[in-house]
CSV table of N, CA and C in Angstrom, one decimal:
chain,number,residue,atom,x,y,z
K,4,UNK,N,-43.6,25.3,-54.9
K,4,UNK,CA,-43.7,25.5,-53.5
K,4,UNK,C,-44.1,24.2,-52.8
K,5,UNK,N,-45.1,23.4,-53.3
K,5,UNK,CA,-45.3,22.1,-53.0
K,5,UNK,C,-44.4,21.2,-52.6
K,6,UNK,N,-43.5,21.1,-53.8
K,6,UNK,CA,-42.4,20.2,-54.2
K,6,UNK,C,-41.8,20.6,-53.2
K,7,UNK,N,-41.1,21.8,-53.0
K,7,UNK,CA,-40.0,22.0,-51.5
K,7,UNK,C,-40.3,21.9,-50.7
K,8,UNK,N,-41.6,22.0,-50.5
K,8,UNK,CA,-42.4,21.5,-48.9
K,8,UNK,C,-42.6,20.0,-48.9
K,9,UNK,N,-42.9,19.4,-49.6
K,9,UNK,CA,-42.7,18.0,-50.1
K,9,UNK,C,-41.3,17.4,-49.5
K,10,UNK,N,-40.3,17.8,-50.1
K,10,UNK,CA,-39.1,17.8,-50.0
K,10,UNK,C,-38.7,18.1,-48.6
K,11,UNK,N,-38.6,19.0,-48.3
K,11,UNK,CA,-38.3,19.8,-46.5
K,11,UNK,C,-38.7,18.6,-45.6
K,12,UNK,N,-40.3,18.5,-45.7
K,12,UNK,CA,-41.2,17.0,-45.1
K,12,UNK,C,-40.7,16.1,-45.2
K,13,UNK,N,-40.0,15.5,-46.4
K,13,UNK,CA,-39.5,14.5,-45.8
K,13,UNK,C,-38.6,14.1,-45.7
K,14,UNK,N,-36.9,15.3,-46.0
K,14,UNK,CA,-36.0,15.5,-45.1
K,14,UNK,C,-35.9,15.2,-44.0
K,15,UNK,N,-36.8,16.1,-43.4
K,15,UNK,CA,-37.0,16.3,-41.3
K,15,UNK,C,-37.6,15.0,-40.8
K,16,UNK,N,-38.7,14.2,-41.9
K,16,UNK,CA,-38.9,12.4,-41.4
K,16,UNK,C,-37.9,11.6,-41.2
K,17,UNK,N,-37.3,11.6,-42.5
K,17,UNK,CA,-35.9,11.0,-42.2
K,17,UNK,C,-34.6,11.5,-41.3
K,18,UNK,N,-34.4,12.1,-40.9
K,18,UNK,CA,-33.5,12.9,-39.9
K,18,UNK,C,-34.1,12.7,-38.5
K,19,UNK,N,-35.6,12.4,-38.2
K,19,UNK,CA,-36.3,12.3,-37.2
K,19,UNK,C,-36.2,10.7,-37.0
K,20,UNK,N,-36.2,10.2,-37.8
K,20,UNK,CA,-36.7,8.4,-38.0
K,20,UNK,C,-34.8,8.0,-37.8
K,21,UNK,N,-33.5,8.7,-38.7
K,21,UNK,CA,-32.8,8.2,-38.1
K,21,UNK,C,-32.0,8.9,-36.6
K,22,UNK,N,-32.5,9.7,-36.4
K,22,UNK,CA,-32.3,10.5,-34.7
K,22,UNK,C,-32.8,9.7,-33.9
K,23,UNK,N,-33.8,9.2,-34.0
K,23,UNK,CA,-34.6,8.5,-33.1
K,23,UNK,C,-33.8,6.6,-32.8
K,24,UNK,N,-33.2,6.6,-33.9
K,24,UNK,CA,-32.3,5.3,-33.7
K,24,UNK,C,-31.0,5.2,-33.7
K,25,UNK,N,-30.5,6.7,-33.5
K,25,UNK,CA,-29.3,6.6,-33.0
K,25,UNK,C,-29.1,6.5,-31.2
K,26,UNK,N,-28.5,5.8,-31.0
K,26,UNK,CA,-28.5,6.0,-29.2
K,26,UNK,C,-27.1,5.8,-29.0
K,27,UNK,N,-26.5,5.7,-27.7
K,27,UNK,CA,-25.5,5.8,-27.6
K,27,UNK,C,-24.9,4.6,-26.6
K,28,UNK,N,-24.3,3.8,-27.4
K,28,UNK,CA,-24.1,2.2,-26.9
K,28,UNK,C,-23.0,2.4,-25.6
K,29,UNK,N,-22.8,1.3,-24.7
K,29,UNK,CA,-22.0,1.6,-23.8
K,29,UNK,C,-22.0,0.3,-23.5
K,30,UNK,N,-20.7,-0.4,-24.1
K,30,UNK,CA,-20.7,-2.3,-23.3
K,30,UNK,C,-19.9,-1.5,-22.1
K,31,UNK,N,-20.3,-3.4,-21.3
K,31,UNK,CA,-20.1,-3.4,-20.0
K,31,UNK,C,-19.2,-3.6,-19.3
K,32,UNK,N,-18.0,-3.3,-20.7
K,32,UNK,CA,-16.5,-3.1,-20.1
K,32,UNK,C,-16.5,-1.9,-19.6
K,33,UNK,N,-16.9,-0.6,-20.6
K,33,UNK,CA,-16.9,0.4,-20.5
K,33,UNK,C,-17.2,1.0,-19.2
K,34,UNK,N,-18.5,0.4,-19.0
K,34,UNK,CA,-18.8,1.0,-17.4
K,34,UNK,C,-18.1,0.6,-16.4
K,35,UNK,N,-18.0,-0.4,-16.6
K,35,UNK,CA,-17.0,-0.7,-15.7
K,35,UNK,C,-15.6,-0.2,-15.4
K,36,UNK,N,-14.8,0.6,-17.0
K,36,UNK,CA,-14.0,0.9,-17.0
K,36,UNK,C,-13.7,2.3,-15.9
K,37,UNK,N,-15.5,3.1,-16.5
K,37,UNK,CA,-15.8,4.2,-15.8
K,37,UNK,C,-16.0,3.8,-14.4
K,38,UNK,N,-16.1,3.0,-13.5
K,38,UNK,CA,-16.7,3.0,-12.1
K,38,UNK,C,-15.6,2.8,-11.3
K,39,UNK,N,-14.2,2.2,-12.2
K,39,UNK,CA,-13.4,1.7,-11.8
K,39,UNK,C,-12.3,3.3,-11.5
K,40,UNK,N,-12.5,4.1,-12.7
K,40,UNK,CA,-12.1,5.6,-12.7
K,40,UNK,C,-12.4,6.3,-11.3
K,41,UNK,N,-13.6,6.6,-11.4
K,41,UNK,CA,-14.2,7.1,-10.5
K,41,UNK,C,-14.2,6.8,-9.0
K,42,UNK,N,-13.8,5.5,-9.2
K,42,UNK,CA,-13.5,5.1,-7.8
K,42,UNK,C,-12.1,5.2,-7.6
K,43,UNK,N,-11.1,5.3,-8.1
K,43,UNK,CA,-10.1,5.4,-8.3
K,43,UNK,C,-9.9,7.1,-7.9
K,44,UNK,N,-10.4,7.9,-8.7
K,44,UNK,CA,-10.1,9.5,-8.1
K,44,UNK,C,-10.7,9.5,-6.9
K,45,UNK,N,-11.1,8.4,-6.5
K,45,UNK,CA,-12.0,9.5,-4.9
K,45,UNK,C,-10.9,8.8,-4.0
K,46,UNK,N,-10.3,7.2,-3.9
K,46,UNK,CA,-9.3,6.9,-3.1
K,46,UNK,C,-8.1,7.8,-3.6
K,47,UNK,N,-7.5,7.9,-4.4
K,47,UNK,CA,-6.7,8.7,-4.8
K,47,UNK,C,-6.8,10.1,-4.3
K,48,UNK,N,-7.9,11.0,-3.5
K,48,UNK,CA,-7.6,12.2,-3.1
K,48,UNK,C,-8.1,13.2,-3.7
K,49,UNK,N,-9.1,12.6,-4.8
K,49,UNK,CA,-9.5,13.9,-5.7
K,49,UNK,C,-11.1,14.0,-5.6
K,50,UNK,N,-11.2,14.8,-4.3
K,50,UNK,CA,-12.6,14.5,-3.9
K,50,UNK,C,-13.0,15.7,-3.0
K,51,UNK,N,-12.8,16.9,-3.9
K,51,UNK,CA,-12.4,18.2,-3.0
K,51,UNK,C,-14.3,18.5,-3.0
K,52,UNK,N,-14.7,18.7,-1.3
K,52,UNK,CA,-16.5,18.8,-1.5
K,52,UNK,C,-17.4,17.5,-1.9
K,53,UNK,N,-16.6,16.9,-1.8
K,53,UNK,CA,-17.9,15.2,-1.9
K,53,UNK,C,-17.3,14.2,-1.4
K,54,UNK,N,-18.4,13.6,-0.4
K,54,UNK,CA,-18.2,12.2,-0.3
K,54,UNK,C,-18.6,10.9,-0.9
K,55,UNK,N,-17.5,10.0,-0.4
K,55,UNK,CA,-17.6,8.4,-1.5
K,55,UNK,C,-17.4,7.7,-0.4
K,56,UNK,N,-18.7,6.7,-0.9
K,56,UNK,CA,-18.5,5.3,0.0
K,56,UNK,C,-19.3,4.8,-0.9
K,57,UNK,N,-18.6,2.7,-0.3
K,57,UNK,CA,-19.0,2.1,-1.5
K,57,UNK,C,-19.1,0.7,-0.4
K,58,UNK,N,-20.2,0.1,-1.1
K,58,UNK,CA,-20.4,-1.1,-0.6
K,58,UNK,C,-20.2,-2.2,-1.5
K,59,UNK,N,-20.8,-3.3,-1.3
K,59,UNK,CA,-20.5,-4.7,-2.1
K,59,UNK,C,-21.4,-4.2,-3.2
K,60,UNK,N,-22.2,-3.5,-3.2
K,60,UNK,CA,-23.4,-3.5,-4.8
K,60,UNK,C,-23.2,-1.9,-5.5
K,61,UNK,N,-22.8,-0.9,-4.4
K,61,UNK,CA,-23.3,0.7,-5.0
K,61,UNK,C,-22.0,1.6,-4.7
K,62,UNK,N,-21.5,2.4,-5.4
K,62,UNK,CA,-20.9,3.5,-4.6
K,62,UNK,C,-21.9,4.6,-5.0
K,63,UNK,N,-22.1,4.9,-3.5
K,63,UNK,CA,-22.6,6.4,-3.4
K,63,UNK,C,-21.8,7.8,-2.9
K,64,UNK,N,-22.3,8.6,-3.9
K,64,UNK,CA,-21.4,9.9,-3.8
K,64,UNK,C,-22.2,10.9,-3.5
K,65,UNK,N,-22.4,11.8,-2.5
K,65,UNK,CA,-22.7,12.8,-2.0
K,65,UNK,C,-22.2,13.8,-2.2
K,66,UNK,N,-22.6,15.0,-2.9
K,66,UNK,CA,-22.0,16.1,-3.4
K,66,UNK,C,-22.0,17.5,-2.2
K,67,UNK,N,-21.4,18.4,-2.6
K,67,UNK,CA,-21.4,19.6,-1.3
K,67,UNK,C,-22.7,19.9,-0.8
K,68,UNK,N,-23.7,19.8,-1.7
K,68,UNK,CA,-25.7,20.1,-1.2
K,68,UNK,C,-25.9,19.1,-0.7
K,69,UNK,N,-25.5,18.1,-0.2
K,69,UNK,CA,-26.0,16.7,0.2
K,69,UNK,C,-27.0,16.0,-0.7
K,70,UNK,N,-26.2,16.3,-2.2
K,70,UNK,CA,-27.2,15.4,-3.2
K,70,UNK,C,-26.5,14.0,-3.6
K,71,UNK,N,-27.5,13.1,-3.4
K,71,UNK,CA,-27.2,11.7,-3.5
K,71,UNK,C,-27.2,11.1,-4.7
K,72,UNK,N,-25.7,10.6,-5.5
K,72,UNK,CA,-25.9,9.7,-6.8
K,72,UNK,C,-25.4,8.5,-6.1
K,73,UNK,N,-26.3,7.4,-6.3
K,73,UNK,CA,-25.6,6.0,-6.6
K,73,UNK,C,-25.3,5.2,-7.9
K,74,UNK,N,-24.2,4.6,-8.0
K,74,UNK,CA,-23.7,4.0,-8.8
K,74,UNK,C,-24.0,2.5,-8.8
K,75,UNK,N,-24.6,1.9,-9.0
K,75,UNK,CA,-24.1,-0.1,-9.2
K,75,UNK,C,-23.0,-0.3,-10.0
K,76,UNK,N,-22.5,-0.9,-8.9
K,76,UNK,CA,-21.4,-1.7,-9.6
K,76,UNK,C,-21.5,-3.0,-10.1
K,77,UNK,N,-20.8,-3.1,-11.0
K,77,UNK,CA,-20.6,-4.5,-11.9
K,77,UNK,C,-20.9,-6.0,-11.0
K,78,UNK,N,-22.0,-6.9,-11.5
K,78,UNK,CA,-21.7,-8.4,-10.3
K,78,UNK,C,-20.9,-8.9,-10.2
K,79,UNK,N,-19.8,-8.8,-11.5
K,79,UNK,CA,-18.6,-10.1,-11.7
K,79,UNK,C,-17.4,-9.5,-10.9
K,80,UNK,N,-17.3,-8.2,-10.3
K,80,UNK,CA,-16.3,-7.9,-9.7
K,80,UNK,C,-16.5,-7.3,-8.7
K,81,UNK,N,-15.6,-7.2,-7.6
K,81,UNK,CA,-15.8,-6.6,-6.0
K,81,UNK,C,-15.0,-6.2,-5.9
K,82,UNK,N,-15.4,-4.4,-5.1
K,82,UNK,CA,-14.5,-3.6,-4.9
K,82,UNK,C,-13.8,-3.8,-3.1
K,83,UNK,N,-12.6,-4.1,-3.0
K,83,UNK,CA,-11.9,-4.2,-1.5
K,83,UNK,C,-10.8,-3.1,-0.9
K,84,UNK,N,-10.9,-2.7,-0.4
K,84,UNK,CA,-9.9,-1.6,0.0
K,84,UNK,C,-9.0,-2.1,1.0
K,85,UNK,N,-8.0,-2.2,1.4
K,85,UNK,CA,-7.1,-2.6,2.8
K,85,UNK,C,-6.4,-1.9,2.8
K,86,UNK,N,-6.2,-1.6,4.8
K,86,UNK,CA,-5.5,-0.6,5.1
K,86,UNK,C,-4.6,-1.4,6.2
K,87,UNK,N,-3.2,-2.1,5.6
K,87,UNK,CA,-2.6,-2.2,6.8
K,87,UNK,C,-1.9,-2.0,7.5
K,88,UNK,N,-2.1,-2.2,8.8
K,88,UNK,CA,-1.5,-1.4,10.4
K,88,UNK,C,-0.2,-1.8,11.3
K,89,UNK,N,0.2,-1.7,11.5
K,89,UNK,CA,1.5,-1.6,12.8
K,89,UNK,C,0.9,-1.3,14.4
K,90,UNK,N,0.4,0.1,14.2
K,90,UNK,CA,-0.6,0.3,15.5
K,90,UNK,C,-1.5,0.7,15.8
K,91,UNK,N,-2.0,1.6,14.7
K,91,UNK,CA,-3.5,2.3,14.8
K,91,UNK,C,-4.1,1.8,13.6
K,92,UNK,N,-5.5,1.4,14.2
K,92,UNK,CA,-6.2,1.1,13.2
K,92,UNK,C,-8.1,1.7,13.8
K,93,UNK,N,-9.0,1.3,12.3
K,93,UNK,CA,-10.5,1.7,13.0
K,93,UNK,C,-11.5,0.5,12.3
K,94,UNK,N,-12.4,0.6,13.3
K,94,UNK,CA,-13.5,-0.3,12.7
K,94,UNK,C,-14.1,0.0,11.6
K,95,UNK,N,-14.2,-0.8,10.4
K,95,UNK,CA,-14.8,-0.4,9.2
K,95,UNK,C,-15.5,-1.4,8.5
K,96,UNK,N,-16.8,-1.2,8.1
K,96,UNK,CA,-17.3,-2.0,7.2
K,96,UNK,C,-17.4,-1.8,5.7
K,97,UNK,N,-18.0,-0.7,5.5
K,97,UNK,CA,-18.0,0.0,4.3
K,97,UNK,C,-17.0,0.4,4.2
K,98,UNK,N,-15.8,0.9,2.8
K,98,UNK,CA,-14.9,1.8,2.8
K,98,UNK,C,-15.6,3.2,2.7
K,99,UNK,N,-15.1,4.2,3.1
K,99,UNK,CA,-15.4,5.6,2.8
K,99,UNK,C,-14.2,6.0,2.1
K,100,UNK,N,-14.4,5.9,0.8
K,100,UNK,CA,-12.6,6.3,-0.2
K,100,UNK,C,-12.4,8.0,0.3
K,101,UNK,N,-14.1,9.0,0.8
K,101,UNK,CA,-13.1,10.0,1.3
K,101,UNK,C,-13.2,10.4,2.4
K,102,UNK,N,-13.2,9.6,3.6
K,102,UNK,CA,-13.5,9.9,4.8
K,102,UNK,C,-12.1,9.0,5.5
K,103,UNK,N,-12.1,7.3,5.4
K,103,UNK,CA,-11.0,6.7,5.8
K,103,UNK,C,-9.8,7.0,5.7
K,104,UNK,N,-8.7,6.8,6.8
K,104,UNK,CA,-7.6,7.0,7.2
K,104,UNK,C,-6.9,6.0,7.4
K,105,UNK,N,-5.9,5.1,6.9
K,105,UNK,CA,-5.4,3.9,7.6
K,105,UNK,C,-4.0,4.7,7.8
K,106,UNK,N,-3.0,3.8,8.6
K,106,UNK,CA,-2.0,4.4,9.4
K,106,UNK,C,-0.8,4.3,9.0
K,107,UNK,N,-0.5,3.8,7.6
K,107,UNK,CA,0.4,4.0,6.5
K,107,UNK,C,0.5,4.2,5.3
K,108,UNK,N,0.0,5.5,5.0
K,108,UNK,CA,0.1,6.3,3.9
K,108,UNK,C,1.1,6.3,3.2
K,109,UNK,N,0.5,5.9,1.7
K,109,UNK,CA,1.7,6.1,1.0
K,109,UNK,C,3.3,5.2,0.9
K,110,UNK,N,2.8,4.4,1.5
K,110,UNK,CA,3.8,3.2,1.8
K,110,UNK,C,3.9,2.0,0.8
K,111,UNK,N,5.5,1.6,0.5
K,111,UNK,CA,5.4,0.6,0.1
K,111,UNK,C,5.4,-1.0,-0.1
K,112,UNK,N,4.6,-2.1,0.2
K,112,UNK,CA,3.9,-2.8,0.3
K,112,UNK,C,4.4,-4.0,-0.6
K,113,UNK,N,5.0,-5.5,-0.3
K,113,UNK,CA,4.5,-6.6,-0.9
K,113,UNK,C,3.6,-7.1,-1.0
K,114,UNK,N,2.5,-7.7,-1.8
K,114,UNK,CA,1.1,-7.8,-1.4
K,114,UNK,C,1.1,-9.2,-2.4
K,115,UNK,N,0.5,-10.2,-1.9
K,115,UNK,CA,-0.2,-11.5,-2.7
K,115,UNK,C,-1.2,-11.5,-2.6
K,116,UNK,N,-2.0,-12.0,-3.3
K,116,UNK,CA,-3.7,-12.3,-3.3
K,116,UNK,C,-3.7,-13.7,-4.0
K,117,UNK,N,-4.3,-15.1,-3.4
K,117,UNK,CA,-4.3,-16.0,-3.6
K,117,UNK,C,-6.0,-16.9,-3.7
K,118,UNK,N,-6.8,-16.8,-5.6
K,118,UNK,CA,-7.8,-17.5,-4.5
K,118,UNK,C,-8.3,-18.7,-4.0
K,119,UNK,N,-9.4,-19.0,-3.7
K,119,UNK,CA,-9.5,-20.4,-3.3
K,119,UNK,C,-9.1,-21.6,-4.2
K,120,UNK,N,-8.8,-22.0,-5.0
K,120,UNK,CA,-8.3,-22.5,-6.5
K,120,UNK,C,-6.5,-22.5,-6.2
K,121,UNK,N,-6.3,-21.7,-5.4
K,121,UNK,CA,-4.5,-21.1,-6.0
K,121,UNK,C,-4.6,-20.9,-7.1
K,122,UNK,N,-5.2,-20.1,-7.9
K,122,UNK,CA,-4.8,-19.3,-8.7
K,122,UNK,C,-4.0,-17.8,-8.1
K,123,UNK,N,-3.2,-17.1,-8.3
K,123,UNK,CA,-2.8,-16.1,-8.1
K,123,UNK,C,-3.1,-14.8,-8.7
K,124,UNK,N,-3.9,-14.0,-8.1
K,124,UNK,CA,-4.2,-12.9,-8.4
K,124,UNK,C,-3.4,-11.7,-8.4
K,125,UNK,N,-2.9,-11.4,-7.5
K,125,UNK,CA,-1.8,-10.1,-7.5
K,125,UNK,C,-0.1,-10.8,-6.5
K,126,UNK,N,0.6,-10.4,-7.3
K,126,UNK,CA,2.3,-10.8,-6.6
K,126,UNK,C,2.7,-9.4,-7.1
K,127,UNK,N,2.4,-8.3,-6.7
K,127,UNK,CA,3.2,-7.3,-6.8
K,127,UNK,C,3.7,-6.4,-5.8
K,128,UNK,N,4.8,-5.4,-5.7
K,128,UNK,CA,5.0,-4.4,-5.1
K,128,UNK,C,4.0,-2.9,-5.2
K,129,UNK,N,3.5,-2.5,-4.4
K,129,UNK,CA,2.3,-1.7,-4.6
K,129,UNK,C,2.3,-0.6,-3.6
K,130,UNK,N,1.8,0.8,-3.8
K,130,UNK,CA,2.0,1.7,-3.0
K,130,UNK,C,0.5,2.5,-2.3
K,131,UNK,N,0.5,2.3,-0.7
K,131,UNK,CA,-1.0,2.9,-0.7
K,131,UNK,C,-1.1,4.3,-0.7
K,132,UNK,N,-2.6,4.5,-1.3
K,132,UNK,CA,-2.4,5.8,-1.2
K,132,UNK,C,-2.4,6.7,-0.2
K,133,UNK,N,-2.5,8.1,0.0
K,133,UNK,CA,-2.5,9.2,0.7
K,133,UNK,C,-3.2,8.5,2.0
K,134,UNK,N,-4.2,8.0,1.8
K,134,UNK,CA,-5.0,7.8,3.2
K,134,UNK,C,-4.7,6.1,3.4
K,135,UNK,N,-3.7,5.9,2.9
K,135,UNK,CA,-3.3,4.8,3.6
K,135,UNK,C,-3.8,3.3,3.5
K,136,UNK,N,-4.7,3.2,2.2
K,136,UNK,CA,-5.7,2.0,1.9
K,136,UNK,C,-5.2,1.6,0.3
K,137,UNK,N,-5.0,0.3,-0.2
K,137,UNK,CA,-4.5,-0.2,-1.3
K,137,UNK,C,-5.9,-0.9,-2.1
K,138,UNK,N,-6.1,-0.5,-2.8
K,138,UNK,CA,-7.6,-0.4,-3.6
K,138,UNK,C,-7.6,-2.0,-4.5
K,139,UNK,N,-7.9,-3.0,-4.3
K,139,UNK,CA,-8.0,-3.9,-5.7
K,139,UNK,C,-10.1,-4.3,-6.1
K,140,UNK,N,-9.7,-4.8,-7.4
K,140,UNK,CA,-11.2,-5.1,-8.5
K,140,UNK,C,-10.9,-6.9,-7.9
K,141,UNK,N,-11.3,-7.4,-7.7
K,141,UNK,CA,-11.8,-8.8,-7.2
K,141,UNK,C,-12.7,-9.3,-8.1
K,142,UNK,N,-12.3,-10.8,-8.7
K,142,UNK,CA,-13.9,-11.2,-9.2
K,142,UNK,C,-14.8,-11.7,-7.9
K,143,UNK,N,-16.0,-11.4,-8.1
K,143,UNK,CA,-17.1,-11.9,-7.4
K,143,UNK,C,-16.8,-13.4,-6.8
K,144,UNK,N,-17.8,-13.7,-5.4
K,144,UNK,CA,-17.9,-14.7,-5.0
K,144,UNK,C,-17.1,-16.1,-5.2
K,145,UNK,N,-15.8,-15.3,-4.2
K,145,UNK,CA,-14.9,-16.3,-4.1
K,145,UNK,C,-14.2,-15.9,-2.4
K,146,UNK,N,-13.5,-16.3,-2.5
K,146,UNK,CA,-12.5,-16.1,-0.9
K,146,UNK,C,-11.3,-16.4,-1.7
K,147,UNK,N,-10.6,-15.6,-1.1
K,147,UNK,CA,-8.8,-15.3,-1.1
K,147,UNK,C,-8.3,-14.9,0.2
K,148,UNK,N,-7.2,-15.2,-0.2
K,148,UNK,CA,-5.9,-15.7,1.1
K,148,UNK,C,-5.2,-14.4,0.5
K,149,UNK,N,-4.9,-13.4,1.3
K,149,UNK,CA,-4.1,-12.1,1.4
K,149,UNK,C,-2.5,-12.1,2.5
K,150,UNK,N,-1.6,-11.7,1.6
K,150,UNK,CA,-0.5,-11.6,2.4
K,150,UNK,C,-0.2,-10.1,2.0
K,151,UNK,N,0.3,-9.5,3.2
K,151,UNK,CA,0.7,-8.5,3.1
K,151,UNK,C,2.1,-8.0,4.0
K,152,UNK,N,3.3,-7.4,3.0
K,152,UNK,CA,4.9,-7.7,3.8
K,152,UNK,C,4.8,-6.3,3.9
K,153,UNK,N,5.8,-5.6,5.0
K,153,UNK,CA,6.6,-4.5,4.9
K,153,UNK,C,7.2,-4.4,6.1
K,154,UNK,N,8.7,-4.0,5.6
K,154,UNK,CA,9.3,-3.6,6.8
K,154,UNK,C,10.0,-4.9,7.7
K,155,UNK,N,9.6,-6.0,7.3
K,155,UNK,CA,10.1,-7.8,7.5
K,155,UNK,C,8.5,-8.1,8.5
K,156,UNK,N,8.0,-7.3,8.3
K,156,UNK,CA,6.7,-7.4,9.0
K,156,UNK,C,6.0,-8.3,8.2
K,157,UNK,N,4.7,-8.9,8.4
K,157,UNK,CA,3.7,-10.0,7.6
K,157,UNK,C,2.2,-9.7,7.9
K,158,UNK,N,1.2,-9.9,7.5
K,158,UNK,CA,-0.3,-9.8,7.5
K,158,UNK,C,-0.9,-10.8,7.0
K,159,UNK,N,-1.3,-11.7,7.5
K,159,UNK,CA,-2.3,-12.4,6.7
K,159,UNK,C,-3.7,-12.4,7.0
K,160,UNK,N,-4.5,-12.5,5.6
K,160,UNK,CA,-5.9,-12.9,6.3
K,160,UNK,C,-6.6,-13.1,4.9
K,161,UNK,N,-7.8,-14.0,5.3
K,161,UNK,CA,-8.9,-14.4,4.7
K,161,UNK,C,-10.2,-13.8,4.1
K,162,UNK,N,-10.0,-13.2,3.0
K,162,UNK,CA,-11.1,-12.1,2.9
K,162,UNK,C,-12.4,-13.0,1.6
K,163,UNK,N,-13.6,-12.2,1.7
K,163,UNK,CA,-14.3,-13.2,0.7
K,163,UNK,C,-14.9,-12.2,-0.1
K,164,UNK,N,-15.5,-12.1,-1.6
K,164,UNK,CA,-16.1,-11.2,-2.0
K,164,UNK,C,-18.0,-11.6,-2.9
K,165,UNK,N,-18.2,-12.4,-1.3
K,165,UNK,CA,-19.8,-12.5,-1.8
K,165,UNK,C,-20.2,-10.9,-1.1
K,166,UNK,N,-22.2,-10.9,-2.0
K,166,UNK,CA,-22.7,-9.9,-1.8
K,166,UNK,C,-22.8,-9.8,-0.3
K,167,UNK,N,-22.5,-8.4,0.3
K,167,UNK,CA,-22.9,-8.0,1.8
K,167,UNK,C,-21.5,-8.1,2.2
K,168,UNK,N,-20.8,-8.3,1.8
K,168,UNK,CA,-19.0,-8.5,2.5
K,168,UNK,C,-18.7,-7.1,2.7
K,169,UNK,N,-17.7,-7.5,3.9
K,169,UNK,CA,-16.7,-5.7,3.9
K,169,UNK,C,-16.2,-4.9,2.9
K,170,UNK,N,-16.5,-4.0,2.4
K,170,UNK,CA,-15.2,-3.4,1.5
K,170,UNK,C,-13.8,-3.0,1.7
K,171,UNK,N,-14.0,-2.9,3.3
K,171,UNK,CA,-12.9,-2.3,3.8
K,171,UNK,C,-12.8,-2.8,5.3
K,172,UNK,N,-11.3,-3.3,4.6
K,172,UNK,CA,-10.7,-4.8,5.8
K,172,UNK,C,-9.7,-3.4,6.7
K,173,UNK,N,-9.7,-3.6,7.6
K,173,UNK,CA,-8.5,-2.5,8.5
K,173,UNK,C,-8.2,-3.7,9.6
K,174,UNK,N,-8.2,-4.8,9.3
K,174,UNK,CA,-7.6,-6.2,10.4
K,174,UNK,C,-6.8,-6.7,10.3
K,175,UNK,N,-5.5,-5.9,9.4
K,175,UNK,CA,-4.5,-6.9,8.5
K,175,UNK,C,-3.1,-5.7,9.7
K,176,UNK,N,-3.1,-6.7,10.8
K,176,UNK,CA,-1.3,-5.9,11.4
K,176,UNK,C,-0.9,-7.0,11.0
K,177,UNK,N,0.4,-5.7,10.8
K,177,UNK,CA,2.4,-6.5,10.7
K,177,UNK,C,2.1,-6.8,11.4
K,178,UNK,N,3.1,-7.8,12.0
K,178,UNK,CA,3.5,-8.1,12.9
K,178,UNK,C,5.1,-8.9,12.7
């Protein structure tokens, strides 16, 4: 009886000694990959009962109780949203991914992003979503030169992604 108690003991030591050092690793892609998700379903529309807004450092999500999770976001990258206009537009600093409305939903868009360097960041054709805002990941603390075409229309402007910056530019009309 000794012996199995002996035994049992220090089974559950070892099961306890390696439980205790298993944890659950998570590189900093990963979160990122996750924040990038998540911010993605809430501009995307999939935000039935909660709100999302996000600044240069956090997105915060407010659930149907008005319970508050914040997120940090990654330093090496910055989240920007642009929504651009023809005629209606609204003052915005922070994006709200489920409150904002820009005035061409769902539209499709030439867009360049150039940054200070001329390196080239995005030359693609791109579609905004439902509420009308085209979501990009930016690396940190730089300034880029934004074009945006539709329609033989043009937009340009100057955006920068140090801490405290807009997330959400609504100053870009065709014209």
């Amino acid at each position: 009886m000794k012996k199995s108690l002996l035994g049992v003991t220090g089974l559950l030591l070892i099961l306890i000694v390696v439980a205790c050092n298993v944890t659950k690793s998570t590189s900093g892609e990963e979160e990122t990959q996750d924040i990038k998700k998540i911010v993605q379903d809430y501009s995307g529309g999939n935000s039935e009962g909660v709100k999302a807004s996000i600044t240069s450092n956090d997105l915060i999500v407010t659930d149907s109780n008005n319970k508050e999770t914040t997120y940090e976001l990654p330093d090496d990258i910055f989240f920007v949203s642009i929504a651009p206009f023809v005629e209606t537009t609204h003052p915005c600093t922070n994006h709200n991914l489920t409150g904002c409305q820009g005035e061409l939903a769902e539209t499709v868009f030439d867009v360049y992003i150039e940054d200070e360097d001329g390196n080239v960041l995005v030359d693609e054709t791109m579609t905004s979503f439902k509420n009308g805002f085209i979501d990009f990941w930016l690396p940190s603390n730089k300034t880029y030169n934004v074009k945006i075409q539709y329609d033989g229309k043009l937009a340009e402007s100057e955006i920068s992604t140090f801490e405290g910056e807009n997330t959400c530019i609504t100053t870009m009309q065709l014209t």
